[in-house]
Short mmCIF file of C-alpha atoms and ligand atoms in Angstrom, two decimals:
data_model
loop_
_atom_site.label_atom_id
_atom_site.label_comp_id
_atom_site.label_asym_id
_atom_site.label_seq_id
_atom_site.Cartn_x
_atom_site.Cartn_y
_atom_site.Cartn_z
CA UNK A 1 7.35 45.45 -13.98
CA UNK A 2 7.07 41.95 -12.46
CA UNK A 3 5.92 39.50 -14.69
CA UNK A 4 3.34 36.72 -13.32
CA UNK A 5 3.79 33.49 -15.42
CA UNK A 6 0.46 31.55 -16.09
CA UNK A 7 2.01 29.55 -19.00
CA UNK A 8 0.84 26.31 -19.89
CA UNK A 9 4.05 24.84 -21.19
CA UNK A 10 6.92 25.93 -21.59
CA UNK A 11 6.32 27.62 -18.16
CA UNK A 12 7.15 29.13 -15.18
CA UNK A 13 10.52 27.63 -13.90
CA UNK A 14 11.87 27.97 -10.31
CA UNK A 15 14.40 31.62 -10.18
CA UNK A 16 17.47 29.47 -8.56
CA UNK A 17 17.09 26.80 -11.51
CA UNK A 18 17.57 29.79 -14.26
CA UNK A 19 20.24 31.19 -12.11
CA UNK A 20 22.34 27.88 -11.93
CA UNK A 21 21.18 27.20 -15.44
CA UNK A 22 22.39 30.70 -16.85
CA UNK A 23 25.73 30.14 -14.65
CA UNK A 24 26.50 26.92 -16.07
CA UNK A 25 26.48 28.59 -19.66
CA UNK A 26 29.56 30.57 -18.42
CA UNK A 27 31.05 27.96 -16.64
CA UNK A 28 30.01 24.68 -15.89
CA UNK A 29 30.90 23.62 -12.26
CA UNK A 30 34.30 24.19 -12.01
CA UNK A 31 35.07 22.05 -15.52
CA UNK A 32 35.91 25.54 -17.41
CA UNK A 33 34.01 25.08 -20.26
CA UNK A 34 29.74 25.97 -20.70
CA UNK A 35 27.33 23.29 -20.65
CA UNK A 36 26.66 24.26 -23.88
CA UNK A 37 30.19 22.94 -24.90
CA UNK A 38 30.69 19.51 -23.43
CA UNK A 39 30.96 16.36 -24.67
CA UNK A 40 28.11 13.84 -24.33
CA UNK A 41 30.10 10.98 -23.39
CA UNK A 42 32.41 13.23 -20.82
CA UNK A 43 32.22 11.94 -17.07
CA UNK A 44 31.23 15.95 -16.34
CA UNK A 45 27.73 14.82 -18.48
CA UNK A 46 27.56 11.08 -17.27
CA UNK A 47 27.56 12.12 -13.76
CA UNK A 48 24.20 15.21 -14.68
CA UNK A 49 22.42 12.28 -16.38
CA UNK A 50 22.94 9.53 -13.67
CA UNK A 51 22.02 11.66 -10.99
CA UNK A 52 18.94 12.95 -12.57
CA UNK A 53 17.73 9.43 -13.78
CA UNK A 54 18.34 8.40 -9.90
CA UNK A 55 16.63 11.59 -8.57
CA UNK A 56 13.85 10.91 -10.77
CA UNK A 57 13.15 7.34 -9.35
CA UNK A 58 13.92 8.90 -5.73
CA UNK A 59 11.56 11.31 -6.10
CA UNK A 60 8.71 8.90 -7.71
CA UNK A 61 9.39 6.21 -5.05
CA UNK A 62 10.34 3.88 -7.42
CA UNK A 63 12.78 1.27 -6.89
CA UNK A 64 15.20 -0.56 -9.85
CA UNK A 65 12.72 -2.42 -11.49
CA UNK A 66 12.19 1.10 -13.41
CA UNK A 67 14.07 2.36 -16.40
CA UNK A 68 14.74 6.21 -17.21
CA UNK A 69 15.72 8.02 -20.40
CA UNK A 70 15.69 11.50 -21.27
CA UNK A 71 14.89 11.28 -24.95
CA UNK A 72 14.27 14.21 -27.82
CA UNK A 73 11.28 14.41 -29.69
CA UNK A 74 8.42 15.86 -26.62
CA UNK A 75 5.39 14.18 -25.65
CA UNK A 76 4.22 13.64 -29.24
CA UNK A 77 6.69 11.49 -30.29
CA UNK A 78 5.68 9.00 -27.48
CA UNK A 79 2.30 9.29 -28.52
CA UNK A 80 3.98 7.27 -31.79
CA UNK A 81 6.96 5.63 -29.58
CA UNK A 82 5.01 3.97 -27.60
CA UNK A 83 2.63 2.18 -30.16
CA UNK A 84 5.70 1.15 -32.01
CA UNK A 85 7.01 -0.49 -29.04
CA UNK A 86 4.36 -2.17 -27.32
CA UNK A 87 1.00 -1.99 -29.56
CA UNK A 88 0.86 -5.93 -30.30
CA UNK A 89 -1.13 -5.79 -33.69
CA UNK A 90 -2.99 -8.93 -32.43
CA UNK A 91 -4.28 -7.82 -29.22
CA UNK A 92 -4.49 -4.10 -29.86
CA UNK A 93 -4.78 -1.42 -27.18
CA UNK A 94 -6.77 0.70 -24.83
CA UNK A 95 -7.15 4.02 -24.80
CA UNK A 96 -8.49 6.44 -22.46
CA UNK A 97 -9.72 9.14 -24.57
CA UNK A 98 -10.24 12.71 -22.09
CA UNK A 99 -8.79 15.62 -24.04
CA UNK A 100 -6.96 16.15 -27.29
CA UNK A 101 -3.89 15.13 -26.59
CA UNK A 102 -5.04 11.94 -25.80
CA UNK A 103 -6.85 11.77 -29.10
CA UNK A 104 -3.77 12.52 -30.85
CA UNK A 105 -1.71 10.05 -29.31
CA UNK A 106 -5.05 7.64 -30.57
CA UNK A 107 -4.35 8.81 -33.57
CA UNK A 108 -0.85 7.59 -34.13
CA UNK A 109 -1.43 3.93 -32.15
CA UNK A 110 -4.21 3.40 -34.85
CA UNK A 111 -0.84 3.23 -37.37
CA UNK A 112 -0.21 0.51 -35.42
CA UNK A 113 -3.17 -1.53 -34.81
CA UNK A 114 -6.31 -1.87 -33.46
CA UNK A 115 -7.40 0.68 -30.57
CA UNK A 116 -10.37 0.40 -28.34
CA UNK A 117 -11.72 3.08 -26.93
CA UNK A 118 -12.12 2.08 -23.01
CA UNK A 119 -13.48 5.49 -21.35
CA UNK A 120 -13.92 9.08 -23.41
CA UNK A 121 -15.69 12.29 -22.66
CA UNK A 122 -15.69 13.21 -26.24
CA UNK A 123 -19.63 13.71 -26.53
CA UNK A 124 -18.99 16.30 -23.47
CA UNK A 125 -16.58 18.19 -24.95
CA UNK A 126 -13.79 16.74 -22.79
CA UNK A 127 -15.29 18.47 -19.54
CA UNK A 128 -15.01 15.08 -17.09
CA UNK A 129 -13.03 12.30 -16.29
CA UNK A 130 -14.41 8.98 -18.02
CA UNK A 131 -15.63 6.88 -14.79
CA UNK A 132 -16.66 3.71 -16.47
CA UNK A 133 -13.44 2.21 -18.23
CA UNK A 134 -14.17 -1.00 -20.15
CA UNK A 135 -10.74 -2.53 -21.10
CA UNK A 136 -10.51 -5.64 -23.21
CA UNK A 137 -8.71 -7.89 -21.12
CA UNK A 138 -6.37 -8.98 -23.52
CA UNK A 139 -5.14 -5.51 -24.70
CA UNK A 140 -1.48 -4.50 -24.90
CA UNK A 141 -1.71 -1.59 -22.83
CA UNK A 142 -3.93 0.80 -21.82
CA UNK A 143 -3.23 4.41 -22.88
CA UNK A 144 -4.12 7.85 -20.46
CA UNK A 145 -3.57 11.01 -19.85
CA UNK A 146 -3.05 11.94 -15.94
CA UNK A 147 -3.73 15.82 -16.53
CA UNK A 148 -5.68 17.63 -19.45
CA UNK A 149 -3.29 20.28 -20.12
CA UNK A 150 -5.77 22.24 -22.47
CA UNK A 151 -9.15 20.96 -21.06
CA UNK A 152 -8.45 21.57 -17.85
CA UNK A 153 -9.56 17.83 -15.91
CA UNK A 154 -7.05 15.65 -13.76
CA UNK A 155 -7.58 11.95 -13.50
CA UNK A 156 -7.50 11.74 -9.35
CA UNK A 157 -6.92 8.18 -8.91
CA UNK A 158 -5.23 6.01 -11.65
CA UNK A 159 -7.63 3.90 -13.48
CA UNK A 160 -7.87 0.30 -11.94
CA UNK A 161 -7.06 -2.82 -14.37
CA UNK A 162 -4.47 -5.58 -14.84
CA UNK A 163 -3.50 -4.72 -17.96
CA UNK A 164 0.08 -2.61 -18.76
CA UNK A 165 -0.74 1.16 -17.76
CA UNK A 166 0.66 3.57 -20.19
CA UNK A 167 0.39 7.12 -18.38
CA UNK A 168 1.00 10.68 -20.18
CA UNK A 169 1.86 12.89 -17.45
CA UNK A 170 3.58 15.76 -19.39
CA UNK A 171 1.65 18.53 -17.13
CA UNK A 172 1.22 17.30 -13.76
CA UNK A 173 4.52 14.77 -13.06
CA UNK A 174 6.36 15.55 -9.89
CA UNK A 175 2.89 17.66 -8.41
CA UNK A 176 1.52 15.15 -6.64
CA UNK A 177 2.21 12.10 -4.03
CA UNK A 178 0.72 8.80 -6.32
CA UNK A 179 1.25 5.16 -6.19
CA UNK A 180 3.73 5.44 -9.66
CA UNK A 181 4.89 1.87 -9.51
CA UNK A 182 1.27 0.68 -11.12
CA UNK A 183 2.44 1.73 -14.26
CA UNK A 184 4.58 -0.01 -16.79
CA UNK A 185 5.69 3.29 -18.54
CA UNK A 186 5.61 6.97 -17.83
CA UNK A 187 6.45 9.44 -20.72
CA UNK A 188 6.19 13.69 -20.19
CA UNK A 189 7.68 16.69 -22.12
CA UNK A 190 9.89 17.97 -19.51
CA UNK A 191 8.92 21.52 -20.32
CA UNK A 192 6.16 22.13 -17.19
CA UNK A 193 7.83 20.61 -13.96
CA UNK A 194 10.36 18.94 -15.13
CA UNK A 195 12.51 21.70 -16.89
CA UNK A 196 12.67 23.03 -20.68
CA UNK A 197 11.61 21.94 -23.75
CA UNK A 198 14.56 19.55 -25.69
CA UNK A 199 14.09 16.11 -23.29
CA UNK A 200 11.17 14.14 -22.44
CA UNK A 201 10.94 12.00 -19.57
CA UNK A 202 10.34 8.43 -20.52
CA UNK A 203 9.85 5.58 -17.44
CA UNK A 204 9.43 2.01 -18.30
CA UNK A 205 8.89 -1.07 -15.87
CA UNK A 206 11.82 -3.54 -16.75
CA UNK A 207 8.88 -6.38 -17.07
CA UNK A 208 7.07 -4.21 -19.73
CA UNK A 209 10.04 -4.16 -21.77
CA UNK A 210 9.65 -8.19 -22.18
CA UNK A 211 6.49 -7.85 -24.46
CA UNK A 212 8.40 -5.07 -26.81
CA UNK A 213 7.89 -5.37 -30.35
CA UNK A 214 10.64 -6.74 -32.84
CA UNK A 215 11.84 -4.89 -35.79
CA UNK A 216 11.93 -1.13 -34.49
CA UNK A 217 14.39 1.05 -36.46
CA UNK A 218 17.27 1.35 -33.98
CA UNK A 219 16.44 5.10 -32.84
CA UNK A 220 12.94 4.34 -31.74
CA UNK A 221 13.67 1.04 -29.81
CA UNK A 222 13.30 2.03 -26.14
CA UNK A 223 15.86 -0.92 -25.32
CA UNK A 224 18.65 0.78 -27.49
CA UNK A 225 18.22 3.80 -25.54
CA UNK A 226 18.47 2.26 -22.38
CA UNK A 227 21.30 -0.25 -22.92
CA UNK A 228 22.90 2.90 -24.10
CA UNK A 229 22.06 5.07 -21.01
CA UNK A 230 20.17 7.97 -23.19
CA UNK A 231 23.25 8.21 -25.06
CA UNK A 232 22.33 6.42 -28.21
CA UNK A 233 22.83 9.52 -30.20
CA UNK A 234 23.73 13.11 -29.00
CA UNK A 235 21.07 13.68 -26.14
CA UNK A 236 19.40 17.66 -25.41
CA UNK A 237 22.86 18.11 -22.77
CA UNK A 238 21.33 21.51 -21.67
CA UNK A 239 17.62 20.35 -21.78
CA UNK A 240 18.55 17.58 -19.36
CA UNK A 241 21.20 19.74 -17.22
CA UNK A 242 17.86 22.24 -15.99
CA UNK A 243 16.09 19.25 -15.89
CA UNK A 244 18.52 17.68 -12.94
CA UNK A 245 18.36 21.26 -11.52
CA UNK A 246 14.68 21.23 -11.23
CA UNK A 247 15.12 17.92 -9.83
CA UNK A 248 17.30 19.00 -7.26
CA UNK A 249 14.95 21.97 -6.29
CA UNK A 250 11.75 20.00 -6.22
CA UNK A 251 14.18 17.39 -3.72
CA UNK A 252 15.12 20.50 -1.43
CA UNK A 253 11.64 21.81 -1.26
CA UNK A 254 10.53 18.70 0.30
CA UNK A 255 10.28 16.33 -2.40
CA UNK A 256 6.68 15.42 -3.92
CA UNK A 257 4.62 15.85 -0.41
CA UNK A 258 5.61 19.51 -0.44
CA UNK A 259 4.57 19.94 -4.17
CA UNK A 260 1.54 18.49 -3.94
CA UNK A 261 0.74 20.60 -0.56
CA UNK A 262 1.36 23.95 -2.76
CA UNK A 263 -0.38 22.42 -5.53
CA UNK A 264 -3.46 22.16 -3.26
CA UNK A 265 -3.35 25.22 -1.17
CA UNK A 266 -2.60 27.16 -5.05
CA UNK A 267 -5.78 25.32 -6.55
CA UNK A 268 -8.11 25.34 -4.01
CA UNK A 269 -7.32 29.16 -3.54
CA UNK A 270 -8.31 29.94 -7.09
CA UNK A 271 -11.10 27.67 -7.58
CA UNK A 272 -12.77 28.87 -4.55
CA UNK A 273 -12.25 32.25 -6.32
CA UNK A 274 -13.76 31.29 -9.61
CA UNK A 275 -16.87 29.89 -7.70
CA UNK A 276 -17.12 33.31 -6.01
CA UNK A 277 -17.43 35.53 -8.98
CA UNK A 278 -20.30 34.98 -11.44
CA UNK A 279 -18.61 36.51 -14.59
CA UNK A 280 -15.88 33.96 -14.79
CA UNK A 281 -17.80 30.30 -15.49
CA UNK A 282 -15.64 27.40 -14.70
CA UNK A 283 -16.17 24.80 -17.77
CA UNK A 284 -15.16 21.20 -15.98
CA UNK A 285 -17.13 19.00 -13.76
CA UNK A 286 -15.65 20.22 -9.89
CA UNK A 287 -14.55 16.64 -9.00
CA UNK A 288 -12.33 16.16 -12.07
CA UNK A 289 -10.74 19.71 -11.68
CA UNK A 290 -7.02 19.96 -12.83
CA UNK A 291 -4.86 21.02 -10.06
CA UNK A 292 -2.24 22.55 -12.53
CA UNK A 293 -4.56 23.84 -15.41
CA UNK A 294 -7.67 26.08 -14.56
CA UNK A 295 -10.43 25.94 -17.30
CA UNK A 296 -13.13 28.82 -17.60
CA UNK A 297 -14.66 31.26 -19.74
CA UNK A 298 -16.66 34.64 -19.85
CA UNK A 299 -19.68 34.38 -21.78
CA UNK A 300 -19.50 37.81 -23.05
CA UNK A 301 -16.21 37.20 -25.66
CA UNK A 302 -15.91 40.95 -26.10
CA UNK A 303 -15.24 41.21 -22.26
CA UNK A 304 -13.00 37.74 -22.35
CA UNK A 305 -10.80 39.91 -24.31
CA UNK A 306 -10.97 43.37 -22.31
CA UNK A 307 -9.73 40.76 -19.16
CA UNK A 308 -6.65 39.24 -21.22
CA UNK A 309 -5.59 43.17 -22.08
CA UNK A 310 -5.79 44.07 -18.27
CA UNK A 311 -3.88 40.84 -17.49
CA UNK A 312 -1.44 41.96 -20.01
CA UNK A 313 -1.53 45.39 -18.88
CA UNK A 314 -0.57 43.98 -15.45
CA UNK A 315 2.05 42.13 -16.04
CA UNK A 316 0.40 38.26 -16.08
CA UNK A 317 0.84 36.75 -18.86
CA UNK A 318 -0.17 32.97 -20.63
CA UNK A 319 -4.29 33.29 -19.14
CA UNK A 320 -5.31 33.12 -23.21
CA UNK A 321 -6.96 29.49 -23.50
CA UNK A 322 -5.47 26.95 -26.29
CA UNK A 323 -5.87 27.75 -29.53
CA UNK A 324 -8.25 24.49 -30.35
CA UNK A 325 -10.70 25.98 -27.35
CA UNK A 326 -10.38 29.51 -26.63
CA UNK A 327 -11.38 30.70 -23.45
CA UNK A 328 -8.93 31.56 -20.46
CA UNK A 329 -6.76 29.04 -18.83
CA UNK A 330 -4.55 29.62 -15.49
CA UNK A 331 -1.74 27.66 -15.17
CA UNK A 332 -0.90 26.87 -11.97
CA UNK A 333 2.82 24.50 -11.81
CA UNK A 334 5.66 23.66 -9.00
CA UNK A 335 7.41 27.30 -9.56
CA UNK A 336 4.43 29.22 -9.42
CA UNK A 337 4.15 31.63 -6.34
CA UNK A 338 0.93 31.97 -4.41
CA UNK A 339 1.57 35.86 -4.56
CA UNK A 340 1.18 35.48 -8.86
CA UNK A 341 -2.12 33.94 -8.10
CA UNK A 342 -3.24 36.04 -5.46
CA UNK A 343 -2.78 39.26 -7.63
CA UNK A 344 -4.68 37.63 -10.49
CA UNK A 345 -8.00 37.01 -8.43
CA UNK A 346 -7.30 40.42 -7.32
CA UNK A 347 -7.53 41.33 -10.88
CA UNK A 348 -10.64 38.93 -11.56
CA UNK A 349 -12.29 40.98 -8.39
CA UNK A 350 -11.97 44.22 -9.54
CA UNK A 351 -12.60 43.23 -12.89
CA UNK A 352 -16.00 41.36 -11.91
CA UNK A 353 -17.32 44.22 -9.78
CA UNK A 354 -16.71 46.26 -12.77
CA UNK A 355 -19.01 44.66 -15.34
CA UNK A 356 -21.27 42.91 -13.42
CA UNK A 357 -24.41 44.62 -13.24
N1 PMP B 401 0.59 15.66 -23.77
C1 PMP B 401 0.20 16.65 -22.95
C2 PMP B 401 -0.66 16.30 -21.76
C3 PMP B 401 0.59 17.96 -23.20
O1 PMP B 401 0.19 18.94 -22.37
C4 PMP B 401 1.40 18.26 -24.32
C5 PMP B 401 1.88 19.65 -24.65
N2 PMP B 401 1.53 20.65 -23.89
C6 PMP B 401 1.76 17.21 -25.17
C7 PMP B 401 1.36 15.92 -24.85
C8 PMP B 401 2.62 17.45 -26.36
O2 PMP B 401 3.91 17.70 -25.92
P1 PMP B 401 5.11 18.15 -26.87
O3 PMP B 401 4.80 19.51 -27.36
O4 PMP B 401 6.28 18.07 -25.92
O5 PMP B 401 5.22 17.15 -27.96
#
């Protein structure tokens, strides 16, 4: 049977990139040795990571003012790297607080100093977008995160404000056209549209790098990494080798215009579907709706369940909400094809007419 791949992370990559990916652990290009056995410091691995940092700033629009690294550690160890770095104890920093992850990373800056809460949704349950973000003017940074993997909202336009933008955009980088260049750093797990898990995608403005802290041990200092090109210490090879090969398929498929026109044409589709049938109830507000990560819930638990077996039973797989918040969640990334989500409201159709009276 077919599987359909509704993931939230690690997810749904494209079929070429796990061809070329599974080739390469045979044979790497024509070097005669697998990826999985080359030297770091080769010119065969130089040449994957220096076309994937350029293909990263090619396909972001952003010009040589902007670092790239491919570090270890995912998304969470930003949510510490990141304070470390930049968190100036004296002026503190904002944060942006819209869904757990972003209360996590919260939780880790407040090792570092003093955090101010500029915008949250807390008291809602993390259902909206914060509109009204009040940012001490003096503050180090401030702290968001573009999509709400497990919530379910997408910030639509970047918030507005002079001070250093710190972005977490582990679940919706490379889906969308945006202005990039207003932020000073950039940091995602690569393991939604940017690959596998094993590298995370770190960006940093070169003037951003001016007000870094002192006094970092070595491996955490973002300037080691990049003075040493993401080859401080043995980097994820692999992790970053299907990275560049996503890279190179999102740059084939017509670059970030042509991901955010599936994105669209996928989300709109299913929304317009959920909106239809009154046993599924969306859980966001509709104008901070994730394009990537579709929220709901049926009120009836017992029946939430009976619609994950037939999901299982055909073939889609990953609908089960996260753990913290139960419910179902359709995840909708770059590889995804419209026909997975057209068989799933299928499903949700049939399913809807069944048991509602
Ligand atoms: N931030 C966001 C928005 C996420 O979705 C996730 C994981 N899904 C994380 C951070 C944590 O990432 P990791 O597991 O790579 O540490």
């Amino acid at each position: 049977m077919k599987m359909h791949n509704f993931n939230s992370g690690p997810s749904i990559l494209p079929r070429e990139v796990l061809q070329e990916a599974a080739e390469a652990i045979y044979n790497f290009d024509t070097v005669g040795l697998s990826i999985l056995e080359i030297g770091h410091r080769t010119e065969w691995f130089i040449h994957v990571i220096e076309e994937a940092k350029s293909l990263v700033k090619e396909l972001l629009g952003l010009d040589d003012n902007f670092e790239v690294l491919f570090l270890h550690g995912g998304a969470t160890t930003q949510f510490m790297q990141v304070p470390m770095n930049f968190l100036e104890a004296s002026k503190g920093a904002a944060y942006c607080v819209n869904g757990i992850w972003g209360k996590k990373a919260i939780t880790e800056a407040k090792l570092f100093g003093p955090v101010t809460i500029a915008g949250s949704s807390a008291g809602k349950n993390y259902t909206f977008i914060p509109k009204d973000v009040s940012i001490p003017e003096n503050s180090s940074y401030l702290h968001f995160t573009s999509n709400n993997t497990v919530e379910g909202t997408q910030w639509h336009h970047f918030p507005k404000t002079d001070v250093p933008l710190v972005s977490d955009m582990s679940s919706d980088i490379f889906s969308r056209k945006m202005d990039f260049s207003t932020c000073s750093l950039i940091y995602a797990g690569a393991q939604k549209n940017v690959g596998i898990a094993g590298t995370t995608l770190v960006i940093i403005r070169k003037d951003f790098l001016e007000h870094k802290n002192a006094g970092i041990p070595a491996i955490m200092d973002y300037k080691n990494h990049i003075d040493g090109g993401s080859l401080l210490n043995t980097p994820p090879v692999f992790a970053i080798y299907v990275s560049l090969l996503t890279l190179r398929w999102i740059k084939k498929e017509g670059g970030l215009a042509e991901m955010e026109k599936r994105s669209l044409e996928r989300s709109t589709f299913f929304y317009e579907a959920l909106d239809q049938l009154p046993l599924f109830l969306p859980t966001v507000a509709k104008e901070d709706r994730s394009r990537m990560n579709a929220v709901f819930t049926i009120e009836d638990k017992g029946l939430e369940n009976k619609f994950l077996e037939a999901c299982t039973e055909n073939g889609m797989v990953g609908i089960k909400g996260h753990r913290s918040i139960g419910g179902l969640r359709v995840s909708m990334y770059n590889a995804l094809p419209m026909e997975s989500l057209e068989l799933l409201v299928k499903l949700m159709e049939q399913f809807s007419h069944q048991y509602t009276s």
